Short mmCIF file of C-alpha atoms in Angstrom, two decimals:
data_model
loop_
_atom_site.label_atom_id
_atom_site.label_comp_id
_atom_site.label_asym_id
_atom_site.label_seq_id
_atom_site.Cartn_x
_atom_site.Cartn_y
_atom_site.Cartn_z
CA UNK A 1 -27.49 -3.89 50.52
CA UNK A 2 -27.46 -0.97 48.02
CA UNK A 3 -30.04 -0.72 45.37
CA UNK A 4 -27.42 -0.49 43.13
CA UNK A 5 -26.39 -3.64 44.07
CA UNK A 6 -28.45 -6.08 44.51
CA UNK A 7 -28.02 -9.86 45.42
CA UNK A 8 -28.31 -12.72 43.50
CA UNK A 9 -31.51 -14.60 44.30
CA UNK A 10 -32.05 -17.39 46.60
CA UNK A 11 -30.35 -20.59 44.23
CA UNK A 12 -32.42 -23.70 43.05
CA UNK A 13 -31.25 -27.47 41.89
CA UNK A 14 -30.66 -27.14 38.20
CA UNK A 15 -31.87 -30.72 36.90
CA UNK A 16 -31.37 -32.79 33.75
CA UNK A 17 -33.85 -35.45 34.03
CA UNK A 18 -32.72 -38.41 31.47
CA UNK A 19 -34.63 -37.64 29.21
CA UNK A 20 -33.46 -34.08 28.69
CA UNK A 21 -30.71 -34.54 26.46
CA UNK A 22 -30.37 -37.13 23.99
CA UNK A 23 -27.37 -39.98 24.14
CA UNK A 24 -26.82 -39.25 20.79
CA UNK A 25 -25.92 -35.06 21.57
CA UNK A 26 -23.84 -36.46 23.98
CA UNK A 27 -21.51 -38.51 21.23
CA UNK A 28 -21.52 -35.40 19.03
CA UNK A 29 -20.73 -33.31 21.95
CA UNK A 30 -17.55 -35.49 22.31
CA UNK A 31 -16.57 -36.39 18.68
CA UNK A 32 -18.44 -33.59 17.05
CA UNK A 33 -20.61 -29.94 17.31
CA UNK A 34 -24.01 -29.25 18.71
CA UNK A 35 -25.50 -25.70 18.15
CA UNK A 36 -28.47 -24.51 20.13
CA UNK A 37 -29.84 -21.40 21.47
CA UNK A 38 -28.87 -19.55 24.39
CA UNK A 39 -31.29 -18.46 26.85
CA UNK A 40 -29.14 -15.32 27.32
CA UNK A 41 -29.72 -11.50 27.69
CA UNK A 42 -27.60 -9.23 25.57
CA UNK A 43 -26.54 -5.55 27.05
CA UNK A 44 -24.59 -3.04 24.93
CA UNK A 45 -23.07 -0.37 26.76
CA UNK A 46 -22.15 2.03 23.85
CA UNK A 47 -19.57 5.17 24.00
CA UNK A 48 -19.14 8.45 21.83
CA UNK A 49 -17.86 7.12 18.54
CA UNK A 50 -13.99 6.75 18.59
CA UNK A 51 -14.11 7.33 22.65
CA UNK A 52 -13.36 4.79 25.53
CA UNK A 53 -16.22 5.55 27.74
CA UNK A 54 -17.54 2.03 27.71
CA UNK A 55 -14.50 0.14 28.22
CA UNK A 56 -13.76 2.70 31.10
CA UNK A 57 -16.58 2.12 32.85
CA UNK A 58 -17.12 -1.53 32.75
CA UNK A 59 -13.52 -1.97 33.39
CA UNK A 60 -14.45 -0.46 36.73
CA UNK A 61 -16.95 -2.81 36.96
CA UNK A 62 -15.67 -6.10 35.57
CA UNK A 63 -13.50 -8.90 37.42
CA UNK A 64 -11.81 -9.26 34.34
CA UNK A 65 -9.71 -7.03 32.19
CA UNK A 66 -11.55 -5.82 29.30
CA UNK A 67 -8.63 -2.69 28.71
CA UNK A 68 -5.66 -4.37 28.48
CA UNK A 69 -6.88 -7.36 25.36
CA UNK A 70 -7.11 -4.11 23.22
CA UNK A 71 -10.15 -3.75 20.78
CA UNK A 72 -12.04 -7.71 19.67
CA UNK A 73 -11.53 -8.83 23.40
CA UNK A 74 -13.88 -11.92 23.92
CA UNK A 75 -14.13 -12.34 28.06
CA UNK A 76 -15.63 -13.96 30.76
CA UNK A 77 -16.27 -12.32 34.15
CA UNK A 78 -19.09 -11.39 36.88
CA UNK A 79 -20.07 -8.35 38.30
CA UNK A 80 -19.50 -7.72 42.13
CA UNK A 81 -21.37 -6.35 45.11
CA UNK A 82 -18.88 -3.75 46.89
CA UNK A 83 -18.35 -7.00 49.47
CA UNK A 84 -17.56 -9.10 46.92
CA UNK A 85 -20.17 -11.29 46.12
CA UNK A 86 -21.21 -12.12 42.45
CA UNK A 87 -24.80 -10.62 41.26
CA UNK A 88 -24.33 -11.75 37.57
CA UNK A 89 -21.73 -13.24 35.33
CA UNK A 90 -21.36 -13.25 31.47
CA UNK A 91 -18.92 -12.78 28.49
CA UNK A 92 -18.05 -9.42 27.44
CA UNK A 93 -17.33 -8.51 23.75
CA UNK A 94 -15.07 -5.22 22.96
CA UNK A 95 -15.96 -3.95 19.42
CA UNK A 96 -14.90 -0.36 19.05
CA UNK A 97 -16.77 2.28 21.47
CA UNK A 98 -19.20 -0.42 22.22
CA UNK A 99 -18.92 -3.53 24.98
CA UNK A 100 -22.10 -6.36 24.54
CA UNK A 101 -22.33 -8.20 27.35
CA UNK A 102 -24.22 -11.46 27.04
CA UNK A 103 -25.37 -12.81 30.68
CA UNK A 104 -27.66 -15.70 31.69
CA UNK A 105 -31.40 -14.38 31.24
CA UNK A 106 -32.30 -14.58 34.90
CA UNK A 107 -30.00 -12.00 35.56
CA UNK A 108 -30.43 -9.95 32.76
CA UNK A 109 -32.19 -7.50 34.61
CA UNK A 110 -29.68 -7.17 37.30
CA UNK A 111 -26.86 -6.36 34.97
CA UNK A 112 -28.95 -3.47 33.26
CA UNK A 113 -29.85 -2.46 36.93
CA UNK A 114 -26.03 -2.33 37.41
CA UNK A 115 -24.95 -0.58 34.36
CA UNK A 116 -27.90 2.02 34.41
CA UNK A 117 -27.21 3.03 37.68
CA UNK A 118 -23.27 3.11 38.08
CA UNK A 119 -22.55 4.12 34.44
CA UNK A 120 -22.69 8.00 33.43
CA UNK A 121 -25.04 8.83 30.18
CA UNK A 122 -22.34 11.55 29.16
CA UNK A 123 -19.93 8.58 29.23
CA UNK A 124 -21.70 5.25 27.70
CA UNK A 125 -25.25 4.90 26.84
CA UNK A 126 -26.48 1.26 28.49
CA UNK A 127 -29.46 -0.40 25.81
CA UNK A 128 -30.79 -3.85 26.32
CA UNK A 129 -30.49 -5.65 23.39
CA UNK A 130 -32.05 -9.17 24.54
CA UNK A 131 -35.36 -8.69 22.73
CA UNK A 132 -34.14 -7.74 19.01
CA UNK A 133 -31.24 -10.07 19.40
CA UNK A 134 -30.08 -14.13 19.24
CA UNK A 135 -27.58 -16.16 20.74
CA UNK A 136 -26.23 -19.62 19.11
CA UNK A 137 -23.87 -21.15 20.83
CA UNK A 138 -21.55 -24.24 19.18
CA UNK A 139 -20.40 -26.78 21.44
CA UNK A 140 -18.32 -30.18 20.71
CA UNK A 141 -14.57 -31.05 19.02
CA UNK A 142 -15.33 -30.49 16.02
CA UNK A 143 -16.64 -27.13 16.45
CA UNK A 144 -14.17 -25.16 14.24
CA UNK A 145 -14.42 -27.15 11.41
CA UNK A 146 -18.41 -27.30 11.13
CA UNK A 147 -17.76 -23.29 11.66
CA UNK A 148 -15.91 -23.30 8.70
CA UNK A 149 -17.07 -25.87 6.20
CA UNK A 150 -20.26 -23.20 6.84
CA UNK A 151 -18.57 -20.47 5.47
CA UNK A 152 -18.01 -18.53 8.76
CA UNK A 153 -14.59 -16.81 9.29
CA UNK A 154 -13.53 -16.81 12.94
CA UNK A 155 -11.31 -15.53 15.44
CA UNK A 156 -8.06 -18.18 15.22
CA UNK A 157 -7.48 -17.21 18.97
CA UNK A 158 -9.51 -17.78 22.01
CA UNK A 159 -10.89 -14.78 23.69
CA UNK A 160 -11.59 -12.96 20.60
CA UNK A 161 -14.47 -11.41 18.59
CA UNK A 162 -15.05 -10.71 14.90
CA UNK A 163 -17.88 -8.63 12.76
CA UNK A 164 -18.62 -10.60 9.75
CA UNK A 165 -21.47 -12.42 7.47
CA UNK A 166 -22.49 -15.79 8.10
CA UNK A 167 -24.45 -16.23 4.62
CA UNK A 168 -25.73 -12.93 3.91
CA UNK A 169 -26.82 -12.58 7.78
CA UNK A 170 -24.24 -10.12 10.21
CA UNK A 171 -22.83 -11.39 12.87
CA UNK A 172 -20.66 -11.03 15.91
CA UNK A 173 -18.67 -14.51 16.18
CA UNK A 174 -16.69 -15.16 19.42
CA UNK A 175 -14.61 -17.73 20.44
CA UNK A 176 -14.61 -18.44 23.96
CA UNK A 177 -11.23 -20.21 26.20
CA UNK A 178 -10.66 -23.61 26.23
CA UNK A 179 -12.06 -24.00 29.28
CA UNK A 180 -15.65 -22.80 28.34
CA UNK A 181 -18.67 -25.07 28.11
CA UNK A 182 -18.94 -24.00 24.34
CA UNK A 183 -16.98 -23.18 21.90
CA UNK A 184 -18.00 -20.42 19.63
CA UNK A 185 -20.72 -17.72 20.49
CA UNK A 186 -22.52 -16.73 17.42
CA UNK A 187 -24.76 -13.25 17.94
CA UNK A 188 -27.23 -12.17 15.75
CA UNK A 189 -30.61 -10.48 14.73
CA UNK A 190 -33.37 -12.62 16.36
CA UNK A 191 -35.23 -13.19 13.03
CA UNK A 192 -31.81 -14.23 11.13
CA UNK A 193 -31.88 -17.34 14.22
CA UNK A 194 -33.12 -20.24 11.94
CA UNK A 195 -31.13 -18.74 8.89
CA UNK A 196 -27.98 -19.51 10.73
CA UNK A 197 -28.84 -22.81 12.97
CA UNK A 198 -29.95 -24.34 9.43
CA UNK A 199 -26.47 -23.39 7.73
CA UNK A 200 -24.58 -25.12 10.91
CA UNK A 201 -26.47 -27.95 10.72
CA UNK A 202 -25.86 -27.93 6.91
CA UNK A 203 -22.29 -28.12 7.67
CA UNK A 204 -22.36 -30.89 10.11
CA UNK A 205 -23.67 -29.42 13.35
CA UNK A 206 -26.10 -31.03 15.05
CA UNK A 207 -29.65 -29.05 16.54
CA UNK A 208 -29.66 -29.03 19.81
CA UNK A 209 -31.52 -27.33 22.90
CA UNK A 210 -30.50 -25.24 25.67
CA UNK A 211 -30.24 -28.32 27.95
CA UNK A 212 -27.68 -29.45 25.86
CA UNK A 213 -25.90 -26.14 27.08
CA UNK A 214 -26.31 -26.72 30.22
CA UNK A 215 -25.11 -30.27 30.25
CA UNK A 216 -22.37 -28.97 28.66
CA UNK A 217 -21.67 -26.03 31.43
CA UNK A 218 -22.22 -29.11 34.05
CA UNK A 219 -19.41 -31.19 32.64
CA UNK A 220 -17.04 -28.37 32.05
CA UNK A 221 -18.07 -27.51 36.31
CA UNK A 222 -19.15 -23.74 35.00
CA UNK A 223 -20.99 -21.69 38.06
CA UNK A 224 -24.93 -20.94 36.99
CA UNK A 225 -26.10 -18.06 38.18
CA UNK A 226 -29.42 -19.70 38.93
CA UNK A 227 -28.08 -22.41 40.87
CA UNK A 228 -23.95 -22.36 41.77
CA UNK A 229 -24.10 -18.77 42.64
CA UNK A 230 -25.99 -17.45 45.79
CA UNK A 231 -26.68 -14.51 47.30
CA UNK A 232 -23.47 -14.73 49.41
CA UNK A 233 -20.76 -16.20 46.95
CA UNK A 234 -17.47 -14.34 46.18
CA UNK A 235 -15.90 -15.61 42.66
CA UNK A 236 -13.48 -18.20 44.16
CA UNK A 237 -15.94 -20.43 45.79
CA UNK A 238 -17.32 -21.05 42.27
CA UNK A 239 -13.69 -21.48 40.22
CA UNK A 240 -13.56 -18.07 38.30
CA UNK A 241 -9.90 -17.62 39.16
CA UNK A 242 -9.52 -21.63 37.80
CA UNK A 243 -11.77 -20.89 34.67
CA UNK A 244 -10.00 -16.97 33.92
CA UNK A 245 -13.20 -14.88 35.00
CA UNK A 246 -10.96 -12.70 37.05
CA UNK A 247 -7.66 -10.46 36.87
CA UNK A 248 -5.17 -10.50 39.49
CA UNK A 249 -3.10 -7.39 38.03
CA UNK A 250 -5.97 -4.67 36.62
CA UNK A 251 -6.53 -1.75 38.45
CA UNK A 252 -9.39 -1.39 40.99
CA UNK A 253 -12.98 -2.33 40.19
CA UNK A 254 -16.04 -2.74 42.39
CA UNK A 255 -15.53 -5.64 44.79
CA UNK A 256 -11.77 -6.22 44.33
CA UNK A 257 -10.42 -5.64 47.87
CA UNK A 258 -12.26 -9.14 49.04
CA UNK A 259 -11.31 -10.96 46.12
CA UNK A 260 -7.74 -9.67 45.87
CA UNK A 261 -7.65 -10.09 50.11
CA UNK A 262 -8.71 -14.09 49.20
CA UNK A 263 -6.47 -14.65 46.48
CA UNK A 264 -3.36 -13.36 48.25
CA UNK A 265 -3.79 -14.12 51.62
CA UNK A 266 -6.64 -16.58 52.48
CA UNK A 267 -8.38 -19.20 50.72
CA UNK A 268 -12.42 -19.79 50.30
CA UNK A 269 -13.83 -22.01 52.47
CA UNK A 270 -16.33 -24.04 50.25
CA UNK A 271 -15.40 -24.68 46.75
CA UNK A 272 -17.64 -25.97 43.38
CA UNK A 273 -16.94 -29.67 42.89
CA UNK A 274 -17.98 -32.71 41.04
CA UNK A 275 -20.44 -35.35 42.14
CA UNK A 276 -20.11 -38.81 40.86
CA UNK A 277 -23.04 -41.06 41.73
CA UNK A 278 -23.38 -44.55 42.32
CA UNK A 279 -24.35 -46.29 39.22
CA UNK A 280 -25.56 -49.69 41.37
CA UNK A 281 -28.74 -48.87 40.97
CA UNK A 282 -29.02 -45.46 38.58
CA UNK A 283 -31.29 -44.60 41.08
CA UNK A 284 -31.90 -40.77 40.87
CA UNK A 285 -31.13 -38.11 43.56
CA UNK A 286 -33.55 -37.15 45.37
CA UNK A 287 -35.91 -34.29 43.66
CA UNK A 288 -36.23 -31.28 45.94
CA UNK A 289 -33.39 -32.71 48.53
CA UNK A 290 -30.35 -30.94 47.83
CA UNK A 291 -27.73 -31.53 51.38
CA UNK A 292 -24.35 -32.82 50.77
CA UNK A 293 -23.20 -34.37 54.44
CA UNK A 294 -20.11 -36.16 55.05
CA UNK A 295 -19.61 -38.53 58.14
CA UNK A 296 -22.81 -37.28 59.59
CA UNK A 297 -21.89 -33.68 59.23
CA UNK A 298 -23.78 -30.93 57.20
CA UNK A 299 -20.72 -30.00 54.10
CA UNK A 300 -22.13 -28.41 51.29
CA UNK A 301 -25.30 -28.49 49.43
CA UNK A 302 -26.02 -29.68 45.48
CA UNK A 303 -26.61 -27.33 43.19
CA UNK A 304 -27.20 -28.65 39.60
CA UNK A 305 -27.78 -32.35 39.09
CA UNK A 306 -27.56 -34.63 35.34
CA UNK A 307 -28.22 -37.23 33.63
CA UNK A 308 -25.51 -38.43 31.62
CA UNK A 309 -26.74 -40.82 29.02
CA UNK A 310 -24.89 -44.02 27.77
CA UNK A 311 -22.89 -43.13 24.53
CA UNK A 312 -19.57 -44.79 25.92
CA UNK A 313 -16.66 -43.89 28.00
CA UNK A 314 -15.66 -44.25 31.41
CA UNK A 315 -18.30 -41.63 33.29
CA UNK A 316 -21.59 -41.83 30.92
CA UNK A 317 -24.75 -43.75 31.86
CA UNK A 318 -24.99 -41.85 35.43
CA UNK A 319 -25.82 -39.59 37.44
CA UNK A 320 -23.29 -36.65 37.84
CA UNK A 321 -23.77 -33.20 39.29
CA UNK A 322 -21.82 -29.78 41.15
CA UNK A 323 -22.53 -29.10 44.99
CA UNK A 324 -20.87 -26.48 47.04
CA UNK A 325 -18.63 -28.14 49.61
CA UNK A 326 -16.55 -26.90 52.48
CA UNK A 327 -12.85 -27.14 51.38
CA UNK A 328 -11.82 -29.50 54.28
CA UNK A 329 -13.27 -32.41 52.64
CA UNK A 330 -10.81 -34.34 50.63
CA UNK A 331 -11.30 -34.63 46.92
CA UNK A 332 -11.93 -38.74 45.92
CA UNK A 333 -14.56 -38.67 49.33
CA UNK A 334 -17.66 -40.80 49.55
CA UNK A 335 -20.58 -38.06 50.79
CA UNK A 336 -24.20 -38.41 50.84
CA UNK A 337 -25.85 -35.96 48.31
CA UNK A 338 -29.67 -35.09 47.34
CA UNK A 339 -30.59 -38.82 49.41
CA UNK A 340 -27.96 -40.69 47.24
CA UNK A 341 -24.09 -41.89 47.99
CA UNK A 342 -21.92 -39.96 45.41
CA UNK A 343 -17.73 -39.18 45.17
CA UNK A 344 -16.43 -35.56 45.20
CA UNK A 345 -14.31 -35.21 41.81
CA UNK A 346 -12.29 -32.46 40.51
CA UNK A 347 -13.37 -30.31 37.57
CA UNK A 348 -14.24 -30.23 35.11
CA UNK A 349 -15.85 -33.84 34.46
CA UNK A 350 -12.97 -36.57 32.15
CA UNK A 351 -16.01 -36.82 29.38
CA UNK A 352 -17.26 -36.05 27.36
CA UNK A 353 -14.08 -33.58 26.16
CA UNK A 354 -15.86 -30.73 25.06
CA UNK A 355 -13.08 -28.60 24.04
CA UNK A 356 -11.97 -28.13 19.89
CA UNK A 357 -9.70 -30.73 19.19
#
């Protein structure tokens, strides 16, 4: 593999013990907002004023279409290996000459190894951002209206980003699809962070933490990087078509002839899924134990596992979790996963619902 692309790492078992994330985030996740911090990096790949370098060259680079949105483009979409395979993912903001593209903070450094290397200077100047620069994230139903009994205007479409002043603080506010673990992505100067958390929560957000987030990314069946994605998967396997991480009609960017070959004429053959577990007992999966087997065959292995906590509904007060598994096992099948009997489900999870109302 080229240096200038590298794989992702080996994965691990991203785990929500029970006492990561309180019942009651999990109520105002469903029937309210949580905001919490994002344990992101933020990239800026920055053109000649009035010029297109930037969204030229990461449009070469990006599964999705950053182009064709036009300038305030809010998307999500991963970064390819020439074979295909995913060595980061994030959301992409088009503001002007510049693109900011906020990825998980384990691959941070991959992404600026990516855009250093493949992106001209003459063209777009790549500067990481992560260090001067914070990431709130607002999760829950009632996201919008906590956003704007704060004050905040924001984009009244998904997949857009705004420049404005949250208080007297600036601010990039984006509103992710429907489909997103979060709602609204809120980026600002790191030292503005507790400025703006204590005006949401003012307005009726509740603090949360980055588990929280993640819970949240569990339920909605959102690939991690540190744990879904692996140094061999292609953005199928881990639902980017389902979830809108990747154009089918842009031109060419790096990794598109397997992805395009897959979508049109083949199909993956393992696929991100839901785990239900057996609630009689709670007992927890196994720690460190991460196969998935089904009638005494190897399927699939588990790759994030949670703790849903009892705040009502039809799926809370269990275990849940994701796990690669080969597509030949039926959806609704009884498997054996981390030591414990579970049921694949589709995704993303029936509750908490997540999305604005």
């Amino acid at each position: 593999m080229s240096d200038i692309f590298p794989t992702a790492p080996a994965p691990v078992v991203t785990r929500l013990e029970p006492d990561a994330v309180p019942a009651e985030i999990v109520d105002h996740l469903r029937a309210g907002a949580i905001v919490a911090p994002a344990e992101v990096g933020v990239i800026d790949l920055d053109g000649p004023e009035g010029g297109t370098g930037a969204v030229t060259c990461f449009q070469g680079l990006l599964t999705n279409d950053i182009e064709k949105p036009g300038d305030g483009a809010f998307v999500y979409g991963a970064l390819l290996t020439p074979k295909g395979m995913i060595v980061v993912d994030g959301w992409a903001a088009r503001a002007g000459s510049r693109v900011r593209y906020t990825v998980p903070a384990e691959g941070r450094e991959r992404a600026l190894q990516i855009l250093q290397r493949s992106v001209p200077p003459r063209l777009a100047v790549t500067t990481d951002r992560s260090a001067a620069t914070a990431v709130l994230r607002i999760a829950g139903a009632h996201a919008a209206a906590v956003m704007g009994a704060a004050g905040v205007a924001v984009p009244h479409t998904p997949n857009r980003v705004v420049e404005g002043l949250i208080g007297t603080v600036p601010a990039e506010i984006a509103r992710a699809t429907d489909l997103a673990p979060f709602v609204f992505q809120i980026t600002i100067a790191a030292e503005a962070i507790d400025t703006v958390q204590g005006r949401l929560v003012t307005a009726g957000a509740h603090r949360a933490t980055a588990a929280a987030l993640e819970l949240a990314r569990v339920l909605a069946g959102w690939p991690g990087l540190a744990s879904e994605v692996d140094e061999k998967t292609i953005p199928q396997e881990v639902r980017l078509g389902e979830i809108g991480g990747v154009s089918y009609t842009k031109g060419c960017y790096t990794g598109q002839e397997t992805v395009s070959r897959l979508h049109f004429r083949g199909h993956a053959n393992r696929n991100l899924r839901g785990l239900m577990f057996e609630t009689d007992p709670p007992a927890a999966p196994a720690s460190g134990w991460s196969a998935v087997t089904h009638e005494e065959r190897d399927v699939g292995r588990v790759t994030s596992i949670a703790w849903l906590p009892d705040g009502g509904g039809s799926v809370l007060g269990r275990w849940i979790g994701l796990a690669m598994v080969r597509r030949d096992v039926p959806a609704g099948a009884i498997v054996r996963a981390a030591g414990r009997e579970a049921r694949l489900v589709g995704l993303p999870f029936d509750a908490p619902h997540v999305a604005p109302a």
